[in-house]
Amino acid sequence: MRLVIARCSVDYTGRLTAHLPLATRLLVHKSDGSLLVHSDSLSYKPLNWMSPPCRLEVEEPDEESASVGVIEHWRVTHAKTGDSLLVRIYEVLHDSNHELGVDPGLQKHGVEADLQRLLAEQVEVIGDGLTLVRREFPTAIGPVDLLLRNPEGGTIAVEVKRRGDIDGVEQLTRYLELLGRDPHLAPVTGVFAAQEIKPQAKVLATDRGIRCVTLDYDGMKGTESGAPRLF
């Protein structure tokens, strides 16, 4: 990866045109050919960029550019669309290359599969005396995340999400309607379980007789004590 801090202007030509006037910016040229133009604001978002497949060519400035102080042109061209990014470099303040190696990728924790597994081991989070029938209980319209047996009779269908919204409530509603037709499972009630549940989803769930449960992922995983444990 090459990191260059330079006084530059940038022009993009393609499906539209865009211009960044002269200013000091960070240019990030990656091994995949991509170029990102950053300012010291807007958080992670680049001001402009060219995604791969593309190539970067360094050119001598033309007479017009040289007359206003440009020392070199960076021309990045997309291999498929022909879109181009022209960076006019006026002054280089920093230029370094770094070998980062192969990145193992982002490892997400607290994803729905993790939540579902933890909740299957700790069904008492949903209610006392419940037992697990099965994870990914199959139905004709897709698997229910958890199906629990209620000691007072009937079953409980649990839909597990990281962030619960209206679509998740609608999904659980369809499962409940289908499962309720099976005399071996009826009566079937629903629980919508998530780390975060949007207010609109709570209102809809309550209106449909579905109970909402907010999950404490760290507590369920046992990270507070520093040692794995059940909830």
mmCIF file of C-alpha atoms in Angstrom:
data_model
loop_
_atom_site.group_PDB
_atom_site.id
_atom_site.type_symbol
_atom_site.label_atom_id
_atom_site.label_comp_id
_atom_site.label_asym_id
_atom_site.label_seq_id
_atom_site.Cartn_x
_atom_site.Cartn_y
_atom_site.Cartn_z
ATOM 1 C CA MET A 1 0.000 0.000 0.000
ATOM 2 C CA ARG A 2 1.299 3.440 -0.932
ATOM 3 C CA LEU A 3 0.383 6.446 1.218
ATOM 4 C CA VAL A 4 0.943 9.893 -0.235
ATOM 5 C CA ILE A 5 0.081 13.212 1.368
ATOM 6 C CA ALA A 6 0.076 15.821 -1.358
ATOM 7 C CA ARG A 7 -1.283 19.152 -2.439
ATOM 8 C CA CYS A 8 -3.446 18.111 -5.353
ATOM 9 C CA SER A 9 -6.571 18.625 -7.396
ATOM 10 C CA VAL A 10 -8.736 15.757 -8.633
ATOM 11 C CA ASP A 11 -11.034 15.396 -11.642
ATOM 12 C CA TYR A 12 -13.347 12.436 -12.210
ATOM 13 C CA THR A 13 -14.733 11.705 -15.675
ATOM 14 C CA GLY A 14 -17.290 8.989 -16.362
ATOM 15 C CA ARG A 15 -21.058 8.721 -16.031
ATOM 16 C CA LEU A 16 -20.733 12.134 -14.420
ATOM 17 C CA THR A 17 -17.951 14.619 -13.819
ATOM 18 C CA ALA A 18 -16.640 15.842 -10.470
ATOM 19 C CA HIS A 19 -13.893 18.231 -9.430
ATOM 20 C CA LEU A 20 -11.917 18.625 -6.210
ATOM 21 C CA PRO A 21 -10.013 21.927 -6.164
ATOM 22 C CA LEU A 22 -6.441 22.263 -4.945
ATOM 23 C CA ALA A 23 -5.976 21.186 -1.317
ATOM 24 C CA THR A 24 -3.809 18.944 0.848
ATOM 25 C CA ARG A 25 -5.122 15.370 0.828
ATOM 26 C CA LEU A 26 -4.200 11.763 1.567
ATOM 27 C CA LEU A 27 -3.927 9.491 -1.472
ATOM 28 C CA VAL A 28 -4.154 5.754 -0.790
ATOM 29 C CA HIS A 29 -3.038 3.477 -3.620
ATOM 30 C CA LYS A 30 -3.717 -0.192 -2.852
ATOM 31 C CA SER A 31 -2.165 -3.319 -4.325
ATOM 32 C CA ASP A 32 -5.447 -4.142 -6.090
ATOM 33 C CA GLY A 33 -4.987 -0.949 -8.128
ATOM 34 C CA SER A 34 -7.651 1.100 -6.388
ATOM 35 C CA LEU A 35 -7.065 4.722 -5.434
ATOM 36 C CA LEU A 36 -8.823 6.566 -2.615
ATOM 37 C CA VAL A 37 -8.676 10.309 -2.044
ATOM 38 C CA HIS A 38 -9.174 11.344 1.593
ATOM 39 C CA SER A 39 -9.431 14.635 3.441
ATOM 40 C CA ASP A 40 -8.912 15.157 7.168
ATOM 41 C CA SER A 41 -12.678 15.016 7.758
ATOM 42 C CA LEU A 42 -15.776 12.977 6.856
ATOM 43 C CA SER A 43 -14.535 10.053 8.956
ATOM 44 C CA TYR A 44 -13.758 6.964 6.821
ATOM 45 C CA LYS A 45 -15.446 8.113 3.616
ATOM 46 C CA PRO A 46 -13.163 9.109 0.722
ATOM 47 C CA LEU A 47 -13.874 12.272 -1.260
ATOM 48 C CA ASN A 48 -13.410 10.347 -4.476
ATOM 49 C CA TRP A 49 -12.060 6.959 -5.503
ATOM 50 C CA MET A 50 -11.585 4.443 -8.287
ATOM 51 C CA SER A 51 -12.391 0.808 -7.583
ATOM 52 C CA PRO A 52 -10.691 -2.187 -9.243
ATOM 53 C CA PRO A 53 -10.180 -3.408 -11.862
ATOM 54 C CA CYS A 54 -8.210 -0.288 -12.712
ATOM 55 C CA ARG A 55 -4.654 0.844 -13.399
ATOM 56 C CA LEU A 56 -2.654 3.873 -12.332
ATOM 57 C CA GLU A 57 -0.249 5.580 -14.700
ATOM 58 C CA VAL A 58 2.091 8.404 -13.665
ATOM 59 C CA GLU A 59 2.485 10.998 -16.411
ATOM 60 C CA GLU A 60 4.536 14.095 -16.956
ATOM 61 C CA PRO A 61 2.321 17.193 -16.682
ATOM 62 C CA ASP A 62 1.318 18.894 -19.895
ATOM 63 C CA GLU A 63 2.406 22.451 -20.592
ATOM 64 C CA GLU A 64 -0.765 23.970 -19.144
ATOM 65 C CA SER A 65 -0.516 22.013 -15.882
ATOM 66 C CA ALA A 66 3.219 22.648 -15.520
ATOM 67 C CA SER A 67 2.667 26.384 -15.901
ATOM 68 C CA VAL A 68 0.537 26.422 -12.703
ATOM 69 C CA GLY A 69 2.934 24.300 -10.652
ATOM 70 C CA VAL A 70 1.823 20.704 -11.294
ATOM 71 C CA ILE A 71 4.762 18.283 -10.982
ATOM 72 C CA GLU A 72 3.039 15.082 -12.161
ATOM 73 C CA HIS A 73 -0.284 13.571 -13.212
ATOM 74 C CA TRP A 74 -1.770 10.412 -11.743
ATOM 75 C CA ARG A 75 -4.261 8.957 -14.185
ATOM 76 C CA VAL A 76 -6.367 6.044 -12.897
ATOM 77 C CA THR A 77 -8.538 4.313 -15.523
ATOM 78 C CA HIS A 78 -11.197 1.689 -14.881
ATOM 79 C CA ALA A 79 -10.604 -1.382 -17.046
ATOM 80 C CA LYS A 80 -14.277 -2.063 -17.822
ATOM 81 C CA THR A 81 -16.048 1.297 -17.892
ATOM 82 C CA GLY A 82 -13.246 3.570 -19.045
ATOM 83 C CA ASP A 83 -14.039 6.011 -16.226
ATOM 84 C CA SER A 84 -10.970 7.969 -15.200
ATOM 85 C CA LEU A 85 -9.602 9.836 -12.219
ATOM 86 C CA LEU A 86 -6.959 12.488 -12.911
ATOM 87 C CA VAL A 87 -4.953 13.645 -9.900
ATOM 88 C CA ARG A 88 -2.761 16.691 -10.469
ATOM 89 C CA ILE A 89 0.074 16.654 -7.933
ATOM 90 C CA TYR A 90 1.462 20.079 -6.960
ATOM 91 C CA GLU A 91 3.601 19.092 -3.974
ATOM 92 C CA VAL A 92 4.367 15.814 -2.193
ATOM 93 C CA LEU A 93 4.578 16.154 1.587
ATOM 94 C CA HIS A 94 4.876 12.451 2.412
ATOM 95 C CA ASP A 95 5.342 9.304 0.346
ATOM 96 C CA SER A 96 5.677 5.801 1.841
ATOM 97 C CA ASN A 97 5.077 2.174 0.873
ATOM 98 C CA HIS A 98 3.919 -0.498 3.304
ATOM 99 C CA GLU A 99 3.596 -4.280 2.891
ATOM 100 C CA LEU A 100 0.484 -5.279 4.832
ATOM 101 C CA GLY A 101 0.365 -8.958 3.899
ATOM 102 C CA VAL A 102 -2.773 -11.061 3.611
ATOM 103 C CA ASP A 103 -5.649 -9.794 5.726
ATOM 104 C CA PRO A 104 -7.625 -12.530 7.560
ATOM 105 C CA GLY A 105 -10.833 -10.525 7.175
ATOM 106 C CA LEU A 106 -13.337 -9.148 9.647
ATOM 107 C CA GLN A 107 -14.397 -11.594 12.339
ATOM 108 C CA LYS A 108 -17.826 -10.626 13.566
ATOM 109 C CA HIS A 109 -19.092 -11.454 17.036
ATOM 110 C CA GLY A 110 -22.662 -11.281 18.133
ATOM 111 C CA VAL A 111 -24.018 -12.271 14.725
ATOM 112 C CA GLU A 112 -27.382 -13.995 14.570
ATOM 113 C CA ALA A 113 -25.850 -17.497 14.475
ATOM 114 C CA ASP A 114 -23.946 -16.767 17.708
ATOM 115 C CA LEU A 115 -27.035 -15.370 19.399
ATOM 116 C CA GLN A 116 -29.127 -18.327 18.307
ATOM 117 C CA ARG A 117 -26.558 -20.831 19.617
ATOM 118 C CA LEU A 118 -26.211 -19.072 22.978
ATOM 119 C CA LEU A 119 -29.955 -18.740 23.383
ATOM 120 C CA ALA A 120 -30.437 -22.429 22.604
ATOM 121 C CA GLU A 121 -28.079 -23.194 25.515
ATOM 122 C CA GLN A 122 -29.798 -20.695 27.802
ATOM 123 C CA VAL A 123 -33.517 -20.960 27.072
ATOM 124 C CA GLU A 124 -34.226 -19.738 30.623
ATOM 125 C CA VAL A 125 -33.578 -16.264 29.182
ATOM 126 C CA ILE A 126 -36.955 -16.647 27.465
ATOM 127 C CA GLY A 127 -38.750 -18.141 30.480
ATOM 128 C CA ASP A 128 -38.525 -20.587 33.367
ATOM 129 C CA GLY A 129 -39.091 -24.280 32.748
ATOM 130 C CA LEU A 130 -38.788 -24.124 28.968
ATOM 131 C CA THR A 131 -36.965 -26.843 27.040
ATOM 132 C CA LEU A 132 -35.444 -26.766 23.588
ATOM 133 C CA VAL A 133 -37.214 -28.830 20.927
ATOM 134 C CA ARG A 134 -34.860 -27.902 18.100
ATOM 135 C CA ARG A 135 -32.810 -25.165 16.524
ATOM 136 C CA GLU A 136 -33.694 -24.298 12.915
ATOM 137 C CA PHE A 137 -37.043 -26.088 13.201
ATOM 138 C CA PRO A 138 -38.103 -26.748 9.587
ATOM 139 C CA THR A 139 -41.302 -25.392 8.076
ATOM 140 C CA ALA A 140 -42.581 -25.129 4.518
ATOM 141 C CA ILE A 141 -41.621 -21.433 4.416
ATOM 142 C CA GLY A 142 -38.230 -21.666 6.127
ATOM 143 C CA PRO A 143 -36.702 -22.678 9.442
ATOM 144 C CA VAL A 144 -37.778 -21.207 12.781
ATOM 145 C CA ASP A 145 -34.670 -20.165 14.731
ATOM 146 C CA LEU A 146 -35.714 -21.913 17.963
ATOM 147 C CA LEU A 147 -38.714 -23.994 18.925
ATOM 148 C CA LEU A 148 -39.232 -24.397 22.679
ATOM 149 C CA ARG A 149 -41.585 -26.624 24.672
ATOM 150 C CA ASN A 150 -43.753 -24.879 27.234
ATOM 151 C CA PRO A 151 -44.241 -26.988 30.410
ATOM 152 C CA GLU A 152 -47.771 -25.603 30.640
ATOM 153 C CA GLY A 153 -48.557 -26.942 27.171
ATOM 154 C CA GLY A 154 -47.910 -25.866 23.615
ATOM 155 C CA THR A 155 -44.728 -24.491 22.072
ATOM 156 C CA ILE A 156 -42.916 -21.206 21.654
ATOM 157 C CA ALA A 157 -41.392 -20.093 18.336
ATOM 158 C CA VAL A 158 -38.426 -17.746 18.767
ATOM 159 C CA GLU A 159 -37.083 -15.495 16.016
ATOM 160 C CA VAL A 160 -33.542 -14.273 16.771
ATOM 161 C CA LYS A 161 -32.061 -11.096 15.288
ATOM 162 C CA ARG A 162 -29.172 -8.774 16.035
ATOM 163 C CA ARG A 163 -31.338 -5.747 15.289
ATOM 164 C CA GLY A 164 -35.040 -6.413 15.345
ATOM 165 C CA ASP A 165 -37.198 -4.511 12.908
ATOM 166 C CA ILE A 166 -40.672 -4.823 11.408
ATOM 167 C CA ASP A 167 -39.556 -7.362 8.787
ATOM 168 C CA GLY A 168 -38.489 -9.750 11.555
ATOM 169 C CA VAL A 169 -41.892 -9.462 13.234
ATOM 170 C CA GLU A 170 -43.619 -10.141 9.920
ATOM 171 C CA GLN A 171 -41.420 -13.198 9.408
ATOM 172 C CA LEU A 172 -42.270 -14.581 12.840
ATOM 173 C CA THR A 173 -45.972 -13.902 12.252
ATOM 174 C CA ARG A 174 -45.904 -16.134 9.177
ATOM 175 C CA TYR A 175 -44.189 -18.909 11.126
ATOM 176 C CA LEU A 176 -46.761 -18.688 13.928
ATOM 177 C CA GLU A 177 -49.650 -18.917 11.512
ATOM 178 C CA LEU A 178 -48.195 -22.035 9.903
ATOM 179 C CA LEU A 179 -47.073 -23.771 13.112
ATOM 180 C CA GLY A 180 -50.416 -23.117 14.774
ATOM 181 C CA ARG A 181 -52.086 -25.477 12.306
ATOM 182 C CA ASP A 182 -50.121 -28.441 13.682
ATOM 183 C CA PRO A 183 -52.098 -30.023 16.562
ATOM 184 C CA HIS A 184 -48.874 -31.490 17.984
ATOM 185 C CA LEU A 185 -47.443 -27.997 18.451
ATOM 186 C CA ALA A 186 -50.494 -25.869 19.186
ATOM 187 C CA PRO A 187 -51.009 -23.582 20.904
ATOM 188 C CA VAL A 188 -47.965 -21.754 19.530
ATOM 189 C CA THR A 189 -46.863 -18.393 20.885
ATOM 190 C CA GLY A 190 -44.072 -16.179 19.596
ATOM 191 C CA VAL A 191 -41.026 -14.462 21.048
ATOM 192 C CA PHE A 192 -39.041 -11.868 19.107
ATOM 193 C CA ALA A 193 -35.509 -11.818 20.559
ATOM 194 C CA ALA A 194 -32.778 -9.361 19.552
ATOM 195 C CA GLN A 195 -29.930 -7.290 20.914
ATOM 196 C CA GLU A 196 -31.790 -4.184 19.837
ATOM 197 C CA ILE A 197 -35.457 -3.924 18.887
ATOM 198 C CA LYS A 198 -36.783 -0.881 17.063
ATOM 199 C CA PRO A 199 -39.778 0.877 18.639
ATOM 200 C CA GLN A 200 -41.975 0.259 15.579
ATOM 201 C CA ALA A 201 -41.188 -3.460 15.743
ATOM 202 C CA LYS A 202 -42.145 -3.560 19.436
ATOM 203 C CA VAL A 203 -45.479 -1.914 18.716
ATOM 204 C CA LEU A 204 -46.266 -4.340 15.896
ATOM 205 C CA ALA A 205 -45.174 -7.378 17.929
ATOM 206 C CA THR A 206 -47.290 -6.349 20.914
ATOM 207 C CA ASP A 207 -50.292 -5.806 18.654
ATOM 208 C CA ARG A 208 -49.904 -9.367 17.350
ATOM 209 C CA GLY A 209 -49.426 -10.955 20.765
ATOM 210 C CA ILE A 210 -45.715 -11.543 20.277
ATOM 211 C CA ARG A 211 -43.439 -11.014 23.276
ATOM 212 C CA CYS A 212 -40.198 -9.074 22.805
ATOM 213 C CA VAL A 213 -36.979 -10.027 24.620
ATOM 214 C CA THR A 214 -33.835 -7.886 24.493
ATOM 215 C CA LEU A 215 -30.699 -10.049 24.553
ATOM 216 C CA ASP A 216 -27.519 -9.168 26.466
ATOM 217 C CA TYR A 217 -24.924 -10.790 24.233
ATOM 218 C CA ASP A 218 -21.959 -10.070 26.518
ATOM 219 C CA GLY A 219 -23.826 -11.366 29.542
ATOM 220 C CA MET A 220 -24.926 -14.514 27.738
ATOM 221 C CA LYS A 221 -21.393 -15.131 26.502
ATOM 222 C CA GLY A 222 -19.963 -14.586 29.968
ATOM 223 C CA THR A 223 -17.523 -11.816 29.032
ATOM 224 C CA GLU A 224 -18.323 -9.719 32.094
ATOM 225 C CA SER A 225 -16.644 -12.174 34.461
ATOM 226 C CA GLY A 226 -13.831 -12.928 32.032
ATOM 227 C CA ALA A 227 -14.774 -16.618 31.918
ATOM 228 C CA PRO A 228 -17.358 -18.434 29.813
ATOM 229 C CA ARG A 229 -20.520 -19.252 31.720
ATOM 230 C CA LEU A 230 -24.201 -19.831 31.246
ATOM 231 C CA PHE A 231 -26.490 -16.874 31.729
#
